[in-house]
XYZ file of C-alpha atoms in Angstrom:
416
model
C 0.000 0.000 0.000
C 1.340 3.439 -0.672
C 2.017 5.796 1.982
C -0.946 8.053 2.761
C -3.333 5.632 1.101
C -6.930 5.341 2.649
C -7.596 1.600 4.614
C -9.452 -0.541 2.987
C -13.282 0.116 4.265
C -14.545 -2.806 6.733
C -15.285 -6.128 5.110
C -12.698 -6.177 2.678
C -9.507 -8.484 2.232
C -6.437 -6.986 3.884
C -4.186 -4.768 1.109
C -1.139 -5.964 2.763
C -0.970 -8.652 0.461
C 1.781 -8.075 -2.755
C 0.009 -6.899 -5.814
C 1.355 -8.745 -8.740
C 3.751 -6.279 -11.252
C 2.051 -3.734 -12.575
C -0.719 -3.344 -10.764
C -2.012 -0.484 -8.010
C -4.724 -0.045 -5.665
C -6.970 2.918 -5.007
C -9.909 3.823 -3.395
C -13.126 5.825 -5.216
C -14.205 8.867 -3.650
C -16.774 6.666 -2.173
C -14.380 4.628 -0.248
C -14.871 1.236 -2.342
C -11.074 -0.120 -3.599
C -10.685 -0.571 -7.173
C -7.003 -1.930 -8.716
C -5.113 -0.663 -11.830
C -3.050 -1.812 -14.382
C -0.208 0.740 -15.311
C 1.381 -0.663 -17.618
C -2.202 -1.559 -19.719
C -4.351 1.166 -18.296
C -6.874 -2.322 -17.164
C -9.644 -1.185 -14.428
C -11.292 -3.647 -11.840
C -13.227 -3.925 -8.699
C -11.394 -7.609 -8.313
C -7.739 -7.911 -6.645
C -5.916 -9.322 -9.395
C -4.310 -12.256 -8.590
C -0.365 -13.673 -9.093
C -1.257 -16.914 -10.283
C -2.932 -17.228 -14.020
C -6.545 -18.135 -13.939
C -7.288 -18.160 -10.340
C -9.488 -15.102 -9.508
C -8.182 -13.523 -5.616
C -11.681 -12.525 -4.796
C -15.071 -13.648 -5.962
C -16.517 -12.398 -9.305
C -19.810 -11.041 -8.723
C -19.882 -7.283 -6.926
C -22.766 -5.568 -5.185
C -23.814 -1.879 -7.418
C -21.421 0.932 -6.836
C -22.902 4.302 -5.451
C -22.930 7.647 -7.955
C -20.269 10.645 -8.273
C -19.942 12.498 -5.543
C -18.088 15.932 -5.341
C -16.851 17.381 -2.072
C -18.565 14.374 0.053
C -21.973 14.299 -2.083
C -24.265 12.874 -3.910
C -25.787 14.518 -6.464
C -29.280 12.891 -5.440
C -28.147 14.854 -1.857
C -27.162 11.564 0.111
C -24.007 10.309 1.511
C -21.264 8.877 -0.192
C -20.540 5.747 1.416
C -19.345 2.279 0.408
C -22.346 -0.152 -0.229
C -21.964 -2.916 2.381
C -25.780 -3.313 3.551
C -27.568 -4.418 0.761
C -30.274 -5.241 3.036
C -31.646 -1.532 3.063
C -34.423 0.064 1.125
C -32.647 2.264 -1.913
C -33.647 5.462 -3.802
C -33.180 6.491 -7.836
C -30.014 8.725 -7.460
C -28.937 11.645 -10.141
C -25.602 12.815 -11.155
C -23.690 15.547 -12.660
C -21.042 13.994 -15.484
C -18.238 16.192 -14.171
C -18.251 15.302 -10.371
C -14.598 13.312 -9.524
C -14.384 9.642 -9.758
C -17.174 6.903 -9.421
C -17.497 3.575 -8.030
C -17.608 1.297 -11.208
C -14.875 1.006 -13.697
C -15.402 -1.832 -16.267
C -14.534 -2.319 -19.536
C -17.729 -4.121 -20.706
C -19.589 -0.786 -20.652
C -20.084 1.037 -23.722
C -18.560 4.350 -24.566
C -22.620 6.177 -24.257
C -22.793 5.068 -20.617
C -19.108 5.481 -19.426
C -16.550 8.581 -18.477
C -12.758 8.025 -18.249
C -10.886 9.993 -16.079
C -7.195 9.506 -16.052
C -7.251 6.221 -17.901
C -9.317 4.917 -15.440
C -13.718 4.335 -16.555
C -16.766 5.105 -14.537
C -19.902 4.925 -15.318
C -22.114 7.644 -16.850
C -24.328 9.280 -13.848
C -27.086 8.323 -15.457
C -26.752 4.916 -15.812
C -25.960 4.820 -11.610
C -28.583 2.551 -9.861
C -30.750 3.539 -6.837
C -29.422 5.130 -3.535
C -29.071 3.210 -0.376
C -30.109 4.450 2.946
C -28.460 3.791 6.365
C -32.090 4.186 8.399
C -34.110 2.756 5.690
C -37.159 2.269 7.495
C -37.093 5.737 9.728
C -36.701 9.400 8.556
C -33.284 9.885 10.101
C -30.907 12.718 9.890
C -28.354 10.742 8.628
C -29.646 10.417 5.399
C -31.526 13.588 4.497
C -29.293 16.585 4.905
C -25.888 15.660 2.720
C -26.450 17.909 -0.212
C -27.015 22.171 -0.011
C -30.629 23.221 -0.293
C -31.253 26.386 -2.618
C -32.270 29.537 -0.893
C -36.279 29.947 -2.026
C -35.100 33.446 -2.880
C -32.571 32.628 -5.095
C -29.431 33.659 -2.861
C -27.461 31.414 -2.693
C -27.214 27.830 -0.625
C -27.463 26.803 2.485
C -25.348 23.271 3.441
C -27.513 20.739 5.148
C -25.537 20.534 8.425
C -26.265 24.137 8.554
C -30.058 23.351 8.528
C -29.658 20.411 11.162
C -27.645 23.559 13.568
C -30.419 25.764 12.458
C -32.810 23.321 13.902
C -30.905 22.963 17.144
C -30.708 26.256 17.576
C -34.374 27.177 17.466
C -35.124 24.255 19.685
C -32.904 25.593 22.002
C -34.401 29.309 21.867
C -38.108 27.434 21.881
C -36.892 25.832 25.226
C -36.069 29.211 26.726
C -39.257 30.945 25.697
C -40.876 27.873 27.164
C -38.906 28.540 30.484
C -39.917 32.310 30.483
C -43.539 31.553 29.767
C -43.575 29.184 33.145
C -41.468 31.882 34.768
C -44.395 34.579 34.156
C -46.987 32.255 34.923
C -45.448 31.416 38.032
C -45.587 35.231 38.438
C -49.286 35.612 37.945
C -49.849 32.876 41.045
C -47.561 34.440 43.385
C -49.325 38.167 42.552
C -52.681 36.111 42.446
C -51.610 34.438 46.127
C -50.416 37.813 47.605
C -53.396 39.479 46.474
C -56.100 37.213 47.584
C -54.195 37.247 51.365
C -54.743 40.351 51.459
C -58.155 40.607 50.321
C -58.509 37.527 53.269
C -57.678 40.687 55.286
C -60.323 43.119 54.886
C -62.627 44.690 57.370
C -65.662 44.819 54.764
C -68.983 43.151 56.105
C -66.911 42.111 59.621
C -70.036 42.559 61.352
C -72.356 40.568 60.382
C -73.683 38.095 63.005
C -75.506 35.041 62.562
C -75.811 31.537 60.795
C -74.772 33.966 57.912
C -72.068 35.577 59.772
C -70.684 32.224 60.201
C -70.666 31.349 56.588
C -69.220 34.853 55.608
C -65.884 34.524 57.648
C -65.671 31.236 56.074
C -65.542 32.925 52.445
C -63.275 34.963 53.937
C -60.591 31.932 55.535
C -60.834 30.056 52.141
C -59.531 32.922 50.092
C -56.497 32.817 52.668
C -56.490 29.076 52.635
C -56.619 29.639 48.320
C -53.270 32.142 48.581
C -51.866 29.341 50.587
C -52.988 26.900 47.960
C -51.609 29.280 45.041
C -47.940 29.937 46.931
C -47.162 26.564 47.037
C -48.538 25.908 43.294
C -46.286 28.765 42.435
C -43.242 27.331 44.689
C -43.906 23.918 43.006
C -43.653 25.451 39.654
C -39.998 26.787 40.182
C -38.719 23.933 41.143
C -40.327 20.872 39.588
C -40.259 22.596 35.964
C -38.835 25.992 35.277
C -35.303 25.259 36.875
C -35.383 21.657 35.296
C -35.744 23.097 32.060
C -33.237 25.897 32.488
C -30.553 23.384 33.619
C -31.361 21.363 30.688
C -31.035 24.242 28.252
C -27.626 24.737 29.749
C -26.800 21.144 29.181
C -28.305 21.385 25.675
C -26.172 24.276 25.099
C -22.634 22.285 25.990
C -23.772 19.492 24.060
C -24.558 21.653 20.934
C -20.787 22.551 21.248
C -19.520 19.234 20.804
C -21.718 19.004 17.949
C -20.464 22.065 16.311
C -16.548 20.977 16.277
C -15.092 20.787 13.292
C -17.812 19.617 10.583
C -18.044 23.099 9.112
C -13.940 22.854 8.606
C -14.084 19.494 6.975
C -16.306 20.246 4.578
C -13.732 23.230 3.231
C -10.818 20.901 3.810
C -12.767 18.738 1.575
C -13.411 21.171 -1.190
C -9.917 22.228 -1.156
C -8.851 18.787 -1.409
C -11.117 18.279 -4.277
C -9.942 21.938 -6.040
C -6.092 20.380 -5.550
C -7.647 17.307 -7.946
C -8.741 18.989 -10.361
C -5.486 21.162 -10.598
C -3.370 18.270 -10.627
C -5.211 17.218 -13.112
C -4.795 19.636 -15.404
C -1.237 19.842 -14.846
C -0.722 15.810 -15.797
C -2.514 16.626 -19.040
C 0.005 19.857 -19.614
C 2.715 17.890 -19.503
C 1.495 14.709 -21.210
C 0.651 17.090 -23.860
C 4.152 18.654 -23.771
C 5.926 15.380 -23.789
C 3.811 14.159 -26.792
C 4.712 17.337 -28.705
C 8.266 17.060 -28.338
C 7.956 13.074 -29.125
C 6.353 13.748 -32.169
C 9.252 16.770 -32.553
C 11.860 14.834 -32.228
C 10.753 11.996 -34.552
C 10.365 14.404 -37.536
C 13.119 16.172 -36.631
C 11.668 19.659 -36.353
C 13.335 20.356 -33.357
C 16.968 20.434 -31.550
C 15.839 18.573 -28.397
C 17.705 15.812 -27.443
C 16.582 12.330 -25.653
C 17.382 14.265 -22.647
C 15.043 16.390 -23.053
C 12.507 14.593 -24.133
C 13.802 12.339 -20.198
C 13.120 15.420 -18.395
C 9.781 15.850 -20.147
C 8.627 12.012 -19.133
C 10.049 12.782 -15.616
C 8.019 15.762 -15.611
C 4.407 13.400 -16.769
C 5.628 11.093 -14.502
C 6.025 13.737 -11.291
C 2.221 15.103 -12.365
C 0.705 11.618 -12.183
C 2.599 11.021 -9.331
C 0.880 14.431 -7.576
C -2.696 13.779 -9.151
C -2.904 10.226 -8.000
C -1.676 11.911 -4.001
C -4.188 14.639 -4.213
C -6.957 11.778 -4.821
C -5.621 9.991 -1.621
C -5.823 13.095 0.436
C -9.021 13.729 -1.487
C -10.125 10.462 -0.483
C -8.891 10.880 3.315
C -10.396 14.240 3.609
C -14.007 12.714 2.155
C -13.630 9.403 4.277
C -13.124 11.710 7.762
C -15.881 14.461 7.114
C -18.389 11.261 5.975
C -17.150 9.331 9.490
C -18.467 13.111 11.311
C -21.672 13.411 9.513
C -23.079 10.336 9.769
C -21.630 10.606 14.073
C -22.703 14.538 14.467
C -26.263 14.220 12.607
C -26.756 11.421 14.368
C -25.970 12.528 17.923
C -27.964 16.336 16.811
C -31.014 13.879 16.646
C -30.721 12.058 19.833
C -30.408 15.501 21.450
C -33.284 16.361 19.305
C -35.546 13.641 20.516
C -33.835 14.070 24.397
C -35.348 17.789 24.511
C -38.839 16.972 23.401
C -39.489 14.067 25.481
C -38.059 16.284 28.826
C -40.243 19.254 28.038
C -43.139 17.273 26.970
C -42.400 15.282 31.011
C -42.223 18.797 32.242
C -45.260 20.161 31.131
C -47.416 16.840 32.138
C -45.572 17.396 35.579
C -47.227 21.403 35.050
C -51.062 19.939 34.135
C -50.382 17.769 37.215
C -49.494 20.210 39.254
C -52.461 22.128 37.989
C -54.983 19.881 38.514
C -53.957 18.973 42.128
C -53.865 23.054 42.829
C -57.927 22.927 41.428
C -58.606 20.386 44.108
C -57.042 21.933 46.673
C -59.004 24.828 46.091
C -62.230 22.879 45.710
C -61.106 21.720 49.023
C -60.982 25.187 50.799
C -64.934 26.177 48.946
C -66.045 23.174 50.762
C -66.342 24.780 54.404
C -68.198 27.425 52.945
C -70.861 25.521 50.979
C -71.504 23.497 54.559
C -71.917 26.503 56.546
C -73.993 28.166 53.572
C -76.884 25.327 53.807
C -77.231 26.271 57.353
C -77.907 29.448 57.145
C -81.408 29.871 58.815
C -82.881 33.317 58.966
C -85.302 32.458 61.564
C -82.867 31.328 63.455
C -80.945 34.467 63.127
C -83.772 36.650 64.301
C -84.134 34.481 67.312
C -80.620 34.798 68.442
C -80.539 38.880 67.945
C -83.818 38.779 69.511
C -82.244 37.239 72.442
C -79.983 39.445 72.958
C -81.095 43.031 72.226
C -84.554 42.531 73.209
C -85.980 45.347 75.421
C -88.749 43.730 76.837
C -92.627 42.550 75.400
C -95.818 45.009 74.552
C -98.341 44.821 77.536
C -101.653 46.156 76.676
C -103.021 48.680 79.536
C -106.763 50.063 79.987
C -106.823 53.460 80.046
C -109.547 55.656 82.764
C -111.322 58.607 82.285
């Protein structure tokens, strides 16, 4: 294996393993290994093998995955080698100029093929369907690899960006949440405080009676109700704003971690992918400028010597060697930032589905809370509807009578 060369993705036979003469190994952009023959410019998916007629791995090869340019798919899904062949698979569109492919083969015809540096893909649009990694849920890991267009028309936004996006307002929905519970909490301390007071006042103190009775009970439960509404209030702070506070600071170290680096492997990755295409222009420079002073030399239009004509070969030779480089650090740089997407989007929806399901247990633990405040202050009402059905206005008069009488009417004759 060449220095800097990607390892072979998971499943496959070891590259340690001698190639015969002639023969090199590289890696796709999509990670899958495919071997080449230098010396007759021969593509295949299969190791070729040192001894004549004996294959070194087995002939038949799952589909290989379309194009992808800086870490994409064209049909805006990852580009990853296809080892599960169990999962469901989507129709997948290309762009003929993205860098490399999965499927060189020399069976193909020239309509449904691209060769790139003496090596042949197939055409885009010849690619078969895309495979998921969550086939059977709507995960983030397989929705958000390619750049959505700006409705307006300016400009892109990458997917990862929407995924932070996302985080971001769930994080500022979980604050307003937390400010919403903090003002109602608020309204029952005010609420409390003012019904105390209210408890308080001298207003209709004097009245006596069965009725008397049932009006300083109207007046206890509105101090037993503040009571009732304090604690609510208290409850409230404790059991659900603070929880969700905490957890919003917790969310917001978390969201950190999740921001690291993705943003710079995605430029690393487009440089890597500009250095490829400049390398590749350079090779065909000077394979163009060696041919010219071939063809020179053999019709003797020119004074250049063989050693010239060395220099130019070492020259070809030095740009292949930097094209085929820039493709392994191409091929590094794709392999990494994949490896963090598919770890990042997948951790930004665990904390995704960790937020709603402790907000939604928050707010039950609020209706709770709610409900056993409305019996409490059923409770306090009850005194008063007992002492209400007893109020008996004959009885009343009979007690006043009782005691402020002045004494009974005696009827007296009167003389002349």
């Amino acid at each position: 294996m060449k220095p800097g060369m990607v390892p072979p993705p998971p499943g496959e036979e070891s590259q340690t393993v001698i190639l015969p003469p002639g023969w090199q190994s590289y890696l796709s952009p999509q990670g899958r290994r495919y071997y080449v023959n230098t010396t007759t410019n021969e593509t295949t998916w299969e190791r070729p093998s040192s001894s004549p007629g004996i294959p070194a791995s087995p002939g038949s090869h799952r589909s290989s995955l379309p194009p992808a340019v800086n870490g994409y798919h064209a049909s805006g899904t990852p580009a990853h080698p296809p080892e599960t062949a169990h999962m469901s698979v989507r129709k997948s569109t290309g762009d003929s100029q993205n860098l490399g492919s999965s499927s060189p083969s020399k069976k193909q015809s020239k309509e449904n093929t691209i060769t790139i540096n003496c090596v042949t893909f197939p055409h885009p649009d010849t690619m078969p369907e895309q495979q998921l990694l969550k086939p059977t849920e709507w995960s983030y890991c397989d929705y958000f690899w390619a750049d959505k267009k700006d409705p307006q028309g300016n400009g892109t936004v990458a997917g990862f960006e929407l995924l932070l996006q996302k985080q971001l307002k769930g994080k500022q929905m979980q604050k307003e949440m937390s400010e919403f519970i903090r003002e109602r909490i608020k309204i029952e301390e005010d609420y409390a405080k003012n019904l105390a007071k209210l408890s308080q006042n001298s207003l209709a103190s004097q009245e006596e009676g069965s009725l008397g009775e049932a009006w300083a009970q109207v007046k206890k439960s509105l101090a037993d109700e503040a009571e009732v509404h304090l604690k609510f209030s208290a409850k409230l702070h404790s059991e659900v704003e603070k929880p969700l506070m905490n957890f919003r600071e917790n969310f917001k170290k978390d969201m950190k971690k999740c921001d690291h680096h993705i943003a710079d492997l995605r430029k690393q990755l487009a440089s890597r992918y500009a250095s490829v295409e400049k390398a590749r222009k350079a090779l065909t420079e000077r394979q163009r400028d060696l041919e010219m002073k071939t063809q020179q030399l053999e019709i003797k239009l020119s004074n250049k010597t063989e050693e010239d004509i060395k220099k130019a070969r070492r020259k070809s030779t030095q740009a292949g060697d930097d094209l085929m480089r820039c493709v392994d650090l191409y091929n590094q740089a794709q392999s990494k930032w994949f490896e963090e997407m598919v770890t990042t989007t997948l951790e930004l929806e665990r904390l995704e589905v960790e937020r709603v399901e402790m907000i939604r247990q928050h707010l039950c633990q609020y209706t709770q809370l709610r409900h056993e405040t409305d019996m409490f202050n059923q409770s306090t009402v009850e005194p008063v509807d007992q002492l209400l059905r007893k109020v008996d206005p004959a009885k009343d008069r009979e007690l006043w009578v009782r005691e402020h009488k002045t004494g009974s009417i005696r009827p007296v004759d009167m003389e002349i």
